[in-house]
CSV table of C-alpha atoms in Angstrom, one decimal:
chain,number,residue,atom,x,y,z
A,1,UNK,CA,-0.1,0.1,0.0
A,2,UNK,CA,2.0,3.5,-0.7
A,3,UNK,CA,1.3,6.8,1.6
A,4,UNK,CA,-2.0,8.2,-1.3
A,5,UNK,CA,-4.2,4.2,-0.4
A,6,UNK,CA,-3.2,4.9,3.3
A,7,UNK,CA,-4.0,8.5,3.5
A,8,UNK,CA,-7.2,7.5,1.2
A,9,UNK,CA,-8.0,4.5,4.3
A,10,UNK,CA,-7.5,7.6,6.2
A,11,UNK,CA,-9.3,10.4,5.1
A,12,UNK,CA,-12.9,7.5,4.9
A,13,UNK,CA,-12.3,7.1,8.5
A,14,UNK,CA,-12.4,10.8,9.3
A,15,UNK,CA,-14.8,11.2,7.2
A,16,UNK,CA,-17.2,9.2,8.7
A,17,UNK,CA,-16.4,9.5,12.0
A,18,UNK,CA,-16.3,14.0,11.4
A,19,UNK,CA,-19.0,13.7,8.4
A,20,UNK,CA,-19.7,17.9,8.6
A,21,UNK,CA,-15.8,18.2,7.7
A,22,UNK,CA,-13.3,17.9,4.8
A,23,UNK,CA,-10.0,16.0,5.6
A,24,UNK,CA,-8.5,16.5,2.9
A,25,UNK,CA,-8.1,20.7,3.7
A,26,UNK,CA,-6.0,19.0,7.3
A,27,UNK,CA,-2.2,20.2,6.9
A,28,UNK,CA,-0.2,17.3,7.3
A,29,UNK,CA,1.6,18.5,10.8
A,30,UNK,CA,-2.3,19.1,12.0
A,31,UNK,CA,-3.1,18.2,14.8
A,32,UNK,CA,-6.3,15.6,14.2
A,33,UNK,CA,-8.3,15.9,16.6
A,34,UNK,CA,-8.3,19.4,16.9
A,35,UNK,CA,-8.1,20.8,13.8
A,36,UNK,CA,-11.5,18.5,13.4
A,37,UNK,CA,-13.3,18.8,16.9
A,38,UNK,CA,-13.4,14.7,17.2
A,39,UNK,CA,-13.4,13.9,21.3
A,40,UNK,CA,-12.4,10.7,22.6
A,41,UNK,CA,-14.7,8.3,21.3
A,42,UNK,CA,-14.3,9.4,18.2
A,43,UNK,CA,-10.4,8.9,17.9
A,44,UNK,CA,-10.6,5.7,19.0
A,45,UNK,CA,-14.0,4.6,17.3
A,46,UNK,CA,-11.7,5.9,13.9
A,47,UNK,CA,-8.4,3.8,15.1
A,48,UNK,CA,-10.5,0.8,15.4
A,49,UNK,CA,-12.0,0.9,11.7
A,50,UNK,CA,-8.3,1.5,10.7
A,51,UNK,CA,-6.8,-1.5,12.5
A,52,UNK,CA,-10.1,-3.1,10.7
A,53,UNK,CA,-9.0,-1.7,7.5
A,54,UNK,CA,-4.9,-2.5,8.2
A,55,UNK,CA,-4.4,-4.6,10.6
A,56,UNK,CA,-2.7,-2.4,12.9
A,57,UNK,CA,-4.0,-1.7,16.2
A,58,UNK,CA,-1.8,1.2,17.5
A,59,UNK,CA,-1.1,1.1,20.9
A,60,UNK,CA,-2.8,3.3,23.4
A,61,UNK,CA,1.9,3.9,24.7
A,62,UNK,CA,1.5,5.4,21.1
A,63,UNK,CA,-1.1,7.7,20.2
A,64,UNK,CA,1.5,10.6,20.7
A,65,UNK,CA,3.1,8.9,17.0
A,66,UNK,CA,-0.2,9.4,15.8
A,67,UNK,CA,-2.2,12.9,16.6
A,68,UNK,CA,-0.7,14.3,13.3
A,69,UNK,CA,-2.2,13.6,9.2
A,70,UNK,CA,2.1,13.3,8.2
A,71,UNK,CA,3.0,11.2,11.5
A,72,UNK,CA,-0.6,9.0,11.3
A,73,UNK,CA,0.6,8.4,7.5
A,74,UNK,CA,4.5,7.1,8.0
A,75,UNK,CA,3.1,5.3,11.4
A,76,UNK,CA,0.7,2.5,9.0
A,77,UNK,CA,3.1,3.0,5.9
A,78,UNK,CA,6.1,1.1,8.0
A,79,UNK,CA,3.6,-1.1,9.8
A,80,UNK,CA,1.5,-2.7,7.1
A,81,UNK,CA,3.1,-6.0,6.1
B,1,UNK,CA,-56.8,-0.7,30.7
B,2,UNK,CA,-53.8,0.8,30.6
B,3,UNK,CA,-52.9,4.0,29.5
B,4,UNK,CA,-50.2,5.0,27.3
B,5,UNK,CA,-48.8,8.7,27.2
B,6,UNK,CA,-46.6,11.9,26.0
B,7,UNK,CA,-43.4,10.7,28.0
B,8,UNK,CA,-41.2,14.2,29.5
B,9,UNK,CA,-38.4,13.6,27.6
B,10,UNK,CA,-36.2,16.1,30.1
B,11,UNK,CA,-37.2,19.6,31.9
B,12,UNK,CA,-37.2,21.6,28.3
B,13,UNK,CA,-39.9,19.5,27.3
B,14,UNK,CA,-43.2,20.7,26.6
B,15,UNK,CA,-45.3,19.5,23.7
B,16,UNK,CA,-44.1,16.3,21.7
B,17,UNK,CA,-45.0,15.4,18.2
B,18,UNK,CA,-45.5,12.0,17.4
B,19,UNK,CA,-43.6,10.7,14.4
B,20,UNK,CA,-44.2,6.8,14.2
B,21,UNK,CA,-46.0,4.2,15.3
B,22,UNK,CA,-44.0,1.2,15.5
B,23,UNK,CA,-46.8,-0.9,16.5
B,24,UNK,CA,-51.5,-1.0,16.1
B,25,UNK,CA,-54.1,-2.1,17.8
B,26,UNK,CA,-53.6,-5.9,18.9
B,27,UNK,CA,-50.3,-6.2,19.4
B,28,UNK,CA,-49.2,-7.8,22.4
B,29,UNK,CA,-46.2,-4.8,23.6
B,30,UNK,CA,-44.2,-5.3,26.8
B,31,UNK,CA,-42.1,-3.6,29.8
B,32,UNK,CA,-38.8,-1.4,27.4
B,33,UNK,CA,-40.4,-2.3,23.8
B,34,UNK,CA,-39.6,0.3,21.7
B,35,UNK,CA,-43.6,1.8,20.1
B,36,UNK,CA,-43.1,5.1,18.7
B,37,UNK,CA,-40.6,8.1,18.0
B,38,UNK,CA,-41.2,11.3,19.4
B,39,UNK,CA,-39.9,14.6,17.2
B,40,UNK,CA,-38.9,17.5,19.5
B,41,UNK,CA,-36.6,20.1,20.0
B,42,UNK,CA,-33.9,18.1,20.5
B,43,UNK,CA,-35.1,15.6,17.7
B,44,UNK,CA,-36.6,12.4,17.2
B,45,UNK,CA,-36.4,9.7,19.5
B,46,UNK,CA,-37.9,6.2,20.2
B,47,UNK,CA,-40.5,5.8,23.1
B,48,UNK,CA,-40.9,3.1,25.4
B,49,UNK,CA,-43.8,0.9,27.0
B,50,UNK,CA,-43.1,0.5,30.7
B,51,UNK,CA,-46.3,-1.7,30.2
B,52,UNK,CA,-47.0,-5.3,29.2
B,53,UNK,CA,-50.4,-5.7,27.4
B,54,UNK,CA,-51.7,-6.0,24.0
B,55,UNK,CA,-52.5,-2.3,22.1
B,56,UNK,CA,-56.1,-1.8,22.1
B,57,UNK,CA,-56.2,1.7,20.4
B,58,UNK,CA,-53.8,4.1,19.5
B,59,UNK,CA,-55.2,7.6,20.3
B,60,UNK,CA,-52.7,10.4,18.1
B,61,UNK,CA,-51.8,10.5,14.9
B,62,UNK,CA,-48.5,10.5,13.6
B,63,UNK,CA,-48.3,14.5,12.7
B,64,UNK,CA,-49.7,15.6,15.5
B,65,UNK,CA,-48.2,17.8,18.4
B,66,UNK,CA,-49.6,17.2,22.0
B,67,UNK,CA,-48.8,18.3,25.3
B,68,UNK,CA,-46.6,16.0,28.0
B,69,UNK,CA,-48.9,13.8,29.7
B,70,UNK,CA,-51.5,13.6,26.6
B,71,UNK,CA,-52.8,9.9,26.0
B,72,UNK,CA,-51.6,8.1,23.9
B,73,UNK,CA,-52.6,4.9,23.0
B,74,UNK,CA,-54.6,2.5,25.2
B,75,UNK,CA,-53.3,-0.1,26.0
B,76,UNK,CA,-55.1,-3.8,28.4
B,77,UNK,CA,-54.1,-6.6,29.3
B,78,UNK,CA,-53.8,-9.7,27.7
B,79,UNK,CA,-56.6,-11.7,27.2
B,80,UNK,CA,-59.2,-9.3,27.5
B,81,UNK,CA,-60.4,-8.5,24.2
B,82,UNK,CA,-59.3,-6.4,21.5
B,83,UNK,CA,-61.2,-6.5,19.3
B,84,UNK,CA,-63.6,-3.0,19.8
B,85,UNK,CA,-59.5,-2.0,19.0
B,86,UNK,CA,-58.6,-3.7,15.9
B,87,UNK,CA,-61.8,-2.5,14.7
B,88,UNK,CA,-61.6,1.2,15.4
B,89,UNK,CA,-61.1,3.1,11.8
B,90,UNK,CA,-57.6,4.5,11.5
B,91,UNK,CA,-59.6,8.5,11.2
B,92,UNK,CA,-61.5,7.6,13.8
B,93,UNK,CA,-58.8,7.9,16.1
B,94,UNK,CA,-58.6,11.0,15.1
B,95,UNK,CA,-61.7,11.9,17.8
B,96,UNK,CA,-60.6,13.7,21.0
B,97,UNK,CA,-60.4,11.8,23.9
B,98,UNK,CA,-61.4,13.3,27.0
B,99,UNK,CA,-58.3,14.2,28.8
B,100,UNK,CA,-56.4,14.6,25.8
B,101,UNK,CA,-59.7,16.7,24.8
B,102,UNK,CA,-59.1,19.3,27.6
B,103,UNK,CA,-55.1,19.6,26.4
B,104,UNK,CA,-54.3,21.3,23.3
B,105,UNK,CA,-54.4,19.1,20.6
B,106,UNK,CA,-52.3,20.1,17.4
B,107,UNK,CA,-53.6,18.5,13.7
B,108,UNK,CA,-51.4,19.2,10.9
B,109,UNK,CA,-52.1,20.0,7.6
B,110,UNK,CA,-51.5,16.6,6.0
B,111,UNK,CA,-47.6,17.7,3.2
B,112,UNK,CA,-45.5,16.6,5.3
B,113,UNK,CA,-44.2,13.3,7.8
B,114,UNK,CA,-43.3,16.5,10.9
B,115,UNK,CA,-44.9,19.5,9.6
B,116,UNK,CA,-45.1,22.6,11.7
B,117,UNK,CA,-48.7,21.9,13.9
B,118,UNK,CA,-51.8,24.7,13.3
B,119,UNK,CA,-53.2,25.4,16.9
B,120,UNK,CA,-56.7,24.0,17.3
B,121,UNK,CA,-59.8,25.9,16.9
B,122,UNK,CA,-60.4,24.5,20.6
B,123,UNK,CA,-60.6,26.6,24.0
B,124,UNK,CA,-57.9,24.4,26.4
B,125,UNK,CA,-59.2,24.2,30.1
B,126,UNK,CA,-57.6,27.3,32.2
B,127,UNK,CA,-57.2,28.9,35.6
B,128,UNK,CA,-59.5,32.2,36.2
B,129,UNK,CA,-56.0,33.5,36.9
B,130,UNK,CA,-54.0,32.2,34.0
B,131,UNK,CA,-57.2,33.8,31.7
B,132,UNK,CA,-56.9,36.9,33.8
B,133,UNK,CA,-52.8,36.8,33.1
B,134,UNK,CA,-53.4,36.3,28.8
B,135,UNK,CA,-56.0,38.6,28.4
B,136,UNK,CA,-53.4,41.4,29.5
B,137,UNK,CA,-50.6,39.9,28.0
B,138,UNK,CA,-52.6,39.1,24.8
B,139,UNK,CA,-51.7,36.1,25.0
B,140,UNK,CA,-53.9,33.5,22.4
B,141,UNK,CA,-54.5,30.8,25.3
B,142,UNK,CA,-54.4,28.1,22.0
B,143,UNK,CA,-51.5,28.6,21.6
B,144,UNK,CA,-49.3,27.2,24.3
B,145,UNK,CA,-49.4,23.5,26.5
B,146,UNK,CA,-51.4,22.7,29.6
B,147,UNK,CA,-48.8,21.7,32.9
B,148,UNK,CA,-52.3,21.7,35.4
B,149,UNK,CA,-54.0,19.0,35.5
B,150,UNK,CA,-55.5,17.3,32.1
B,151,UNK,CA,-53.5,19.9,30.6
B,152,UNK,CA,-54.2,22.9,32.1
B,153,UNK,CA,-53.3,25.9,31.8
B,154,UNK,CA,-51.9,27.7,34.1
B,155,UNK,CA,-50.7,30.8,35.2
B,156,UNK,CA,-47.0,29.5,34.6
B,157,UNK,CA,-47.9,28.2,31.8
B,158,UNK,CA,-48.9,31.7,30.3
B,159,UNK,CA,-45.7,33.8,32.3
B,160,UNK,CA,-43.3,31.3,30.1
B,161,UNK,CA,-45.4,31.8,27.4
B,162,UNK,CA,-45.0,35.1,27.4
B,163,UNK,CA,-41.6,35.8,28.5
B,164,UNK,CA,-41.2,33.4,24.8
B,165,UNK,CA,-43.2,35.7,23.3
B,166,UNK,CA,-40.9,38.3,24.4
B,167,UNK,CA,-37.4,36.5,23.8
B,168,UNK,CA,-38.7,35.5,20.5
B,169,UNK,CA,-37.5,37.7,17.9
B,170,UNK,CA,-39.4,41.2,17.4
B,171,UNK,CA,-39.8,40.7,14.2
B,172,UNK,CA,-43.7,40.8,13.0
B,173,UNK,CA,-45.3,36.9,13.3
B,174,UNK,CA,-43.5,34.9,10.6
B,175,UNK,CA,-46.4,33.9,8.4
B,176,UNK,CA,-47.8,30.2,7.4
B,177,UNK,CA,-44.9,29.5,5.5
B,178,UNK,CA,-45.5,27.3,3.2
B,179,UNK,CA,-41.0,26.1,2.3
B,180,UNK,CA,-40.0,22.7,2.3
B,181,UNK,CA,-40.9,21.7,6.1
B,182,UNK,CA,-37.0,19.8,7.3
B,183,UNK,CA,-37.4,20.8,10.9
B,184,UNK,CA,-34.9,23.4,11.4
B,185,UNK,CA,-33.4,21.1,15.3
B,186,UNK,CA,-30.2,23.5,15.9
B,187,UNK,CA,-32.7,26.7,16.6
B,188,UNK,CA,-35.1,24.0,18.4
B,189,UNK,CA,-31.8,22.5,20.2
B,190,UNK,CA,-31.3,26.4,21.1
B,191,UNK,CA,-34.4,27.7,22.6
B,192,UNK,CA,-34.9,23.8,24.4
B,193,UNK,CA,-31.4,24.1,26.5
B,194,UNK,CA,-32.1,28.1,26.5
B,195,UNK,CA,-35.5,27.4,28.6
B,196,UNK,CA,-33.8,25.0,30.7
B,197,UNK,CA,-30.9,26.9,31.3
B,198,UNK,CA,-33.0,30.1,31.9
B,199,UNK,CA,-34.7,28.3,34.6
B,200,UNK,CA,-32.0,26.6,36.3
B,201,UNK,CA,-30.6,29.6,36.5
B,202,UNK,CA,-33.9,31.5,37.5
B,203,UNK,CA,-34.4,28.4,40.5
B,204,UNK,CA,-31.5,26.7,41.5
B,205,UNK,CA,-29.9,28.2,43.8
B,206,UNK,CA,-26.3,27.2,42.6
B,207,UNK,CA,-22.9,26.9,45.0
B,208,UNK,CA,-19.7,25.6,43.4
B,209,UNK,CA,-17.3,23.1,44.7
B,210,UNK,CA,-14.1,21.8,43.2
B,211,UNK,CA,-11.2,19.6,43.5
B,212,UNK,CA,-8.2,18.6,41.7
B,213,UNK,CA,-8.1,14.6,41.7
B,214,UNK,CA,-4.4,13.1,40.9
B,215,UNK,CA,-5.4,10.9,38.2
B,216,UNK,CA,-1.9,8.9,38.1
B,217,UNK,CA,-2.1,6.0,39.8
B,218,UNK,CA,-5.2,5.5,37.8
B,219,UNK,CA,-3.8,5.6,34.5
B,220,UNK,CA,-1.2,4.0,35.1
B,221,UNK,CA,-3.8,1.0,35.8
B,222,UNK,CA,-6.1,1.7,32.9
B,223,UNK,CA,-2.8,2.1,30.1
B,224,UNK,CA,-1.7,-1.7,31.9
B,225,UNK,CA,-5.8,-2.4,31.8
B,226,UNK,CA,-5.8,-2.0,28.1
B,227,UNK,CA,-2.1,-3.0,27.1
B,228,UNK,CA,-4.1,-7.0,27.1
B,229,UNK,CA,-7.1,-5.5,25.3
B,230,UNK,CA,-6.9,-5.7,22.2
B,231,UNK,CA,-8.2,-2.6,20.3
B,232,UNK,CA,-12.1,-2.5,19.8
B,233,UNK,CA,-11.7,-3.4,24.1
B,234,UNK,CA,-9.8,-0.3,25.4
B,235,UNK,CA,-11.4,1.6,28.4
B,236,UNK,CA,-10.7,5.1,27.8
B,237,UNK,CA,-10.5,7.6,30.7
B,238,UNK,CA,-13.8,8.8,31.1
B,239,UNK,CA,-15.6,5.6,31.8
B,240,UNK,CA,-13.0,6.1,35.2
B,241,UNK,CA,-14.3,8.9,36.5
B,242,UNK,CA,-18.1,7.4,35.5
B,243,UNK,CA,-18.0,5.0,37.7
B,244,UNK,CA,-15.8,7.0,40.1
B,245,UNK,CA,-18.4,9.9,40.9
B,246,UNK,CA,-21.1,6.5,41.0
B,247,UNK,CA,-19.6,5.1,43.7
B,248,UNK,CA,-19.4,8.4,45.9
B,249,UNK,CA,-23.1,8.6,44.8
B,250,UNK,CA,-23.3,5.7,46.9
B,251,UNK,CA,-21.4,6.8,50.0
B,252,UNK,CA,-22.6,10.7,49.6
B,253,UNK,CA,-27.1,10.1,47.6
B,254,UNK,CA,-27.9,13.8,48.6
B,255,UNK,CA,-26.3,14.7,45.4
B,256,UNK,CA,-28.1,11.9,43.4
B,257,UNK,CA,-31.5,12.5,42.9
B,258,UNK,CA,-34.2,15.6,42.6
B,259,UNK,CA,-35.4,18.4,43.6
B,260,UNK,CA,-39.4,18.6,42.7
B,261,UNK,CA,-42.7,20.6,44.3
B,262,UNK,CA,-40.4,21.4,47.3
B,263,UNK,CA,-39.1,18.9,48.3
B,264,UNK,CA,-35.9,17.2,47.8
B,265,UNK,CA,-36.5,13.0,46.6
B,266,UNK,CA,-33.3,11.4,46.4
B,267,UNK,CA,-33.4,8.8,44.2
B,268,UNK,CA,-32.1,4.6,45.4
B,269,UNK,CA,-31.0,4.6,41.6
B,270,UNK,CA,-27.6,5.7,40.2
B,271,UNK,CA,-29.0,7.5,36.2
B,272,UNK,CA,-25.7,9.8,34.9
B,273,UNK,CA,-27.1,11.4,31.8
B,274,UNK,CA,-24.1,12.4,30.2
B,275,UNK,CA,-23.2,15.7,27.9
B,276,UNK,CA,-22.8,14.6,25.1
B,277,UNK,CA,-22.1,17.2,22.1
B,278,UNK,CA,-23.4,17.7,18.9
B,279,UNK,CA,-21.5,18.2,15.7
B,280,UNK,CA,-23.6,19.9,14.6
B,281,UNK,CA,-24.3,21.7,17.3
B,282,UNK,CA,-26.3,21.5,20.6
B,283,UNK,CA,-26.2,18.9,23.8
B,284,UNK,CA,-27.6,16.0,24.8
B,285,UNK,CA,-27.5,14.9,28.3
B,286,UNK,CA,-28.9,11.4,28.5
B,287,UNK,CA,-28.6,9.0,30.9
B,288,UNK,CA,-26.9,5.8,31.2
B,289,UNK,CA,-28.1,3.7,33.5
B,290,UNK,CA,-27.7,1.8,37.3
B,291,UNK,CA,-23.7,3.3,36.5
B,292,UNK,CA,-23.2,1.4,40.1
B,293,UNK,CA,-24.1,-2.1,39.2
B,294,UNK,CA,-22.1,-1.9,35.7
B,295,UNK,CA,-18.4,-3.1,36.0
B,296,UNK,CA,-16.4,-0.6,33.8
B,297,UNK,CA,-16.1,-3.0,30.0
B,298,UNK,CA,-20.2,-3.0,30.6
B,299,UNK,CA,-19.7,1.2,31.0
B,300,UNK,CA,-17.3,1.6,28.6
B,301,UNK,CA,-19.8,-0.5,26.3
B,302,UNK,CA,-22.9,1.3,27.4
B,303,UNK,CA,-20.9,4.6,27.2
B,304,UNK,CA,-20.0,3.7,23.1
B,305,UNK,CA,-23.0,2.9,22.8
B,306,UNK,CA,-25.3,6.1,23.7
B,307,UNK,CA,-23.0,8.3,22.5
B,308,UNK,CA,-23.4,6.6,18.0
B,309,UNK,CA,-27.1,6.7,19.6
B,310,UNK,CA,-27.0,9.5,20.2
B,311,UNK,CA,-26.0,11.3,17.6
B,312,UNK,CA,-27.6,8.7,14.8
B,313,UNK,CA,-31.3,9.8,16.2
B,314,UNK,CA,-32.2,6.6,18.2
B,315,UNK,CA,-32.3,8.0,21.9
B,316,UNK,CA,-34.7,6.1,24.3
B,317,UNK,CA,-38.1,8.2,26.1
B,318,UNK,CA,-36.4,7.0,29.1
B,319,UNK,CA,-32.8,7.9,28.6
B,320,UNK,CA,-33.4,11.6,28.4
B,321,UNK,CA,-36.3,11.0,32.0
B,322,UNK,CA,-34.6,10.1,34.5
B,323,UNK,CA,-31.1,11.0,34.5
B,324,UNK,CA,-31.1,11.6,38.1
B,325,UNK,CA,-27.6,13.4,38.4
B,326,UNK,CA,-25.9,14.6,35.6
B,327,UNK,CA,-21.8,13.9,34.7
B,328,UNK,CA,-20.5,16.5,32.3
B,329,UNK,CA,-16.7,15.9,29.9
B,330,UNK,CA,-15.3,18.9,28.4
B,331,UNK,CA,-12.8,16.4,26.6
B,332,UNK,CA,-8.9,15.5,27.0
B,333,UNK,CA,-7.8,18.6,24.8
B,334,UNK,CA,-9.7,22.3,26.3
B,335,UNK,CA,-10.9,24.0,29.3
B,336,UNK,CA,-9.0,22.6,33.2
B,337,UNK,CA,-12.5,24.1,34.5
B,338,UNK,CA,-16.3,24.2,33.8
B,339,UNK,CA,-18.5,25.6,35.9
B,340,UNK,CA,-21.8,23.2,34.7
B,341,UNK,CA,-25.4,24.5,35.2
B,342,UNK,CA,-27.4,22.0,36.7
B,343,UNK,CA,-29.7,20.4,34.3
B,344,UNK,CA,-33.6,20.2,36.4
B,345,UNK,CA,-34.6,18.7,38.7
B,346,UNK,CA,-31.6,17.0,39.2
B,347,UNK,CA,-29.0,18.6,42.1
B,348,UNK,CA,-25.8,18.0,41.1
B,349,UNK,CA,-23.8,18.2,38.3
B,350,UNK,CA,-20.1,17.6,38.2
B,351,UNK,CA,-17.8,18.1,35.6
B,352,UNK,CA,-14.5,17.3,35.0
B,353,UNK,CA,-12.0,19.5,32.8
B,354,UNK,CA,-8.7,18.0,31.1
B,355,UNK,CA,-6.3,15.7,32.3
B,356,UNK,CA,-2.8,17.5,32.4
B,357,UNK,CA,-0.2,17.2,33.6
B,358,UNK,CA,0.4,19.5,36.7
B,359,UNK,CA,3.2,20.2,39.6
B,360,UNK,CA,1.7,18.4,42.7
B,361,UNK,CA,3.3,19.3,45.9
B,362,UNK,CA,2.4,15.1,48.3
B,363,UNK,CA,4.5,14.8,51.1
B,364,UNK,CA,6.9,17.7,51.1
B,365,UNK,CA,8.0,17.0,47.5
B,366,UNK,CA,7.4,18.7,44.6
B,367,UNK,CA,6.9,16.1,41.2
B,368,UNK,CA,4.7,16.4,38.1
B,369,UNK,CA,1.3,14.2,37.6
B,370,UNK,CA,-1.5,13.9,36.1
B,371,UNK,CA,-4.6,16.2,37.4
B,372,UNK,CA,-7.6,16.2,36.6
B,373,UNK,CA,-10.3,19.2,38.1
B,374,UNK,CA,-13.6,18.3,39.0
B,375,UNK,CA,-15.4,20.7,40.0
B,376,UNK,CA,-19.1,19.8,41.5
B,377,UNK,CA,-21.8,21.9,41.1
B,378,UNK,CA,-25.5,21.9,44.1
B,379,UNK,CA,-28.3,22.9,44.4
B,380,UNK,CA,-29.3,25.0,47.5
B,381,UNK,CA,-32.3,23.7,48.4
B,382,UNK,CA,-31.3,20.1,48.4
B,383,UNK,CA,-27.3,20.2,49.7
B,384,UNK,CA,-25.1,22.5,52.1
B,385,UNK,CA,-21.0,22.9,51.0
B,386,UNK,CA,-20.4,20.3,53.1
B,387,UNK,CA,-22.2,17.6,52.7
B,388,UNK,CA,-20.5,18.8,48.5
B,389,UNK,CA,-16.9,17.8,49.8
B,390,UNK,CA,-17.7,15.2,50.9
B,391,UNK,CA,-18.6,14.2,47.8
B,392,UNK,CA,-15.7,15.5,46.3
B,393,UNK,CA,-13.4,13.4,49.0
B,394,UNK,CA,-14.8,10.4,48.1
B,395,UNK,CA,-14.4,10.7,44.5
B,396,UNK,CA,-11.4,11.0,45.2
B,397,UNK,CA,-10.3,8.6,47.3
B,398,UNK,CA,-12.4,6.4,45.2
B,399,UNK,CA,-10.8,7.0,42.0
B,400,UNK,CA,-6.9,6.6,43.9
B,401,UNK,CA,-8.7,2.9,43.6
B,402,UNK,CA,-9.1,2.4,40.0
B,403,UNK,CA,-8.8,-1.9,40.7
B,404,UNK,CA,-12.1,-1.5,42.6
B,405,UNK,CA,-13.3,1.0,40.4
């Protein structure tokens, strides 16, 4: 899976949680939750959705690495088999 | 014979529109069944029945707006003859029953599923004092709901109507516009919140107490627990906070209940209203039932389910009406401290800010801990600061022993 495909999966997940937002406008260094106003429940739902699509379960200890779009895409790219 | 009435879905609701029946005459029903959809200013809700039996007659047609308490259907015990009910043709259903007839029934035009209701020509029952005041203030009694016996309009109802009229835009009365009737929930939601919060601020003498709670050990415990779990079974910190509140309420029950009819009514069951912000704006605080009896896993599942249904529009009537205390958690990104407004007729509200790292002095040492500020807003008619303080101490104590939550 290349970065564009991963980004598309991420966008689809974000649109489900924040239907009125356009995640494609996110800057890669922006905090996703703050930019799209996603609460902790919404973020967990989003990560569960990602794990189903990519097989990557992000542990809580790694949350700091995935708060931005760029960080999340890199994180997933390094782990998707 | 039982009567199934328009439920009150919270202190801010005066009337509701029957959106859809999910049962018909002759259908068996039991406690907890969802039998109808009702639309209020805050959205559409699933209405449960709390009786066992067979639906005899449906008395209110979809699209009609009726005040809280209006009989919507009659229920007979199983085995009783229901042939009469089955024989009722739809046209007869709209006939007002005696009880409903005294109340205000608004019949909508037949253009849309949830059209704005037109005022009825029926003159509703009203008290002399209400009639006099209505005449003085220029309020049309047939346009306001009554809160008295059988929906009779009382002086307070007129005062409320006058106030709403005042707060409404001073522009000329909106004509009966024939615009497509997409319910404007945002405006309705704002009105509903405005009514409940104005009443709270007017009637409830609030007092506020706050305390900082060291969450470090609770969060470390939770992180260890979550490591053992799959991502779907993870528990969020707010679940610890909710359970801690329920435990503390069991210790200090005076904060769990209502101020109704001029007296303090402590409740045994602990149903926590959980304030959920809607993405399109506004707020709903449906109840999670019997929080003290749920394990953390069950509470996590119940909370997730509640948030999902709040956002998709499938809250149940009981969840909208029976919270005994509300908890608001303004998120893990935002502010440190929240001073909440109590949701009447409850007597307290517990608010949590964000859990953040702060300097913490203990045993002569200064360190950095993860800390949350818990604020109690309480009704001074029902409790005093001493009780409130005991509650916050109990909350702190429980949150220091997460494994026992």
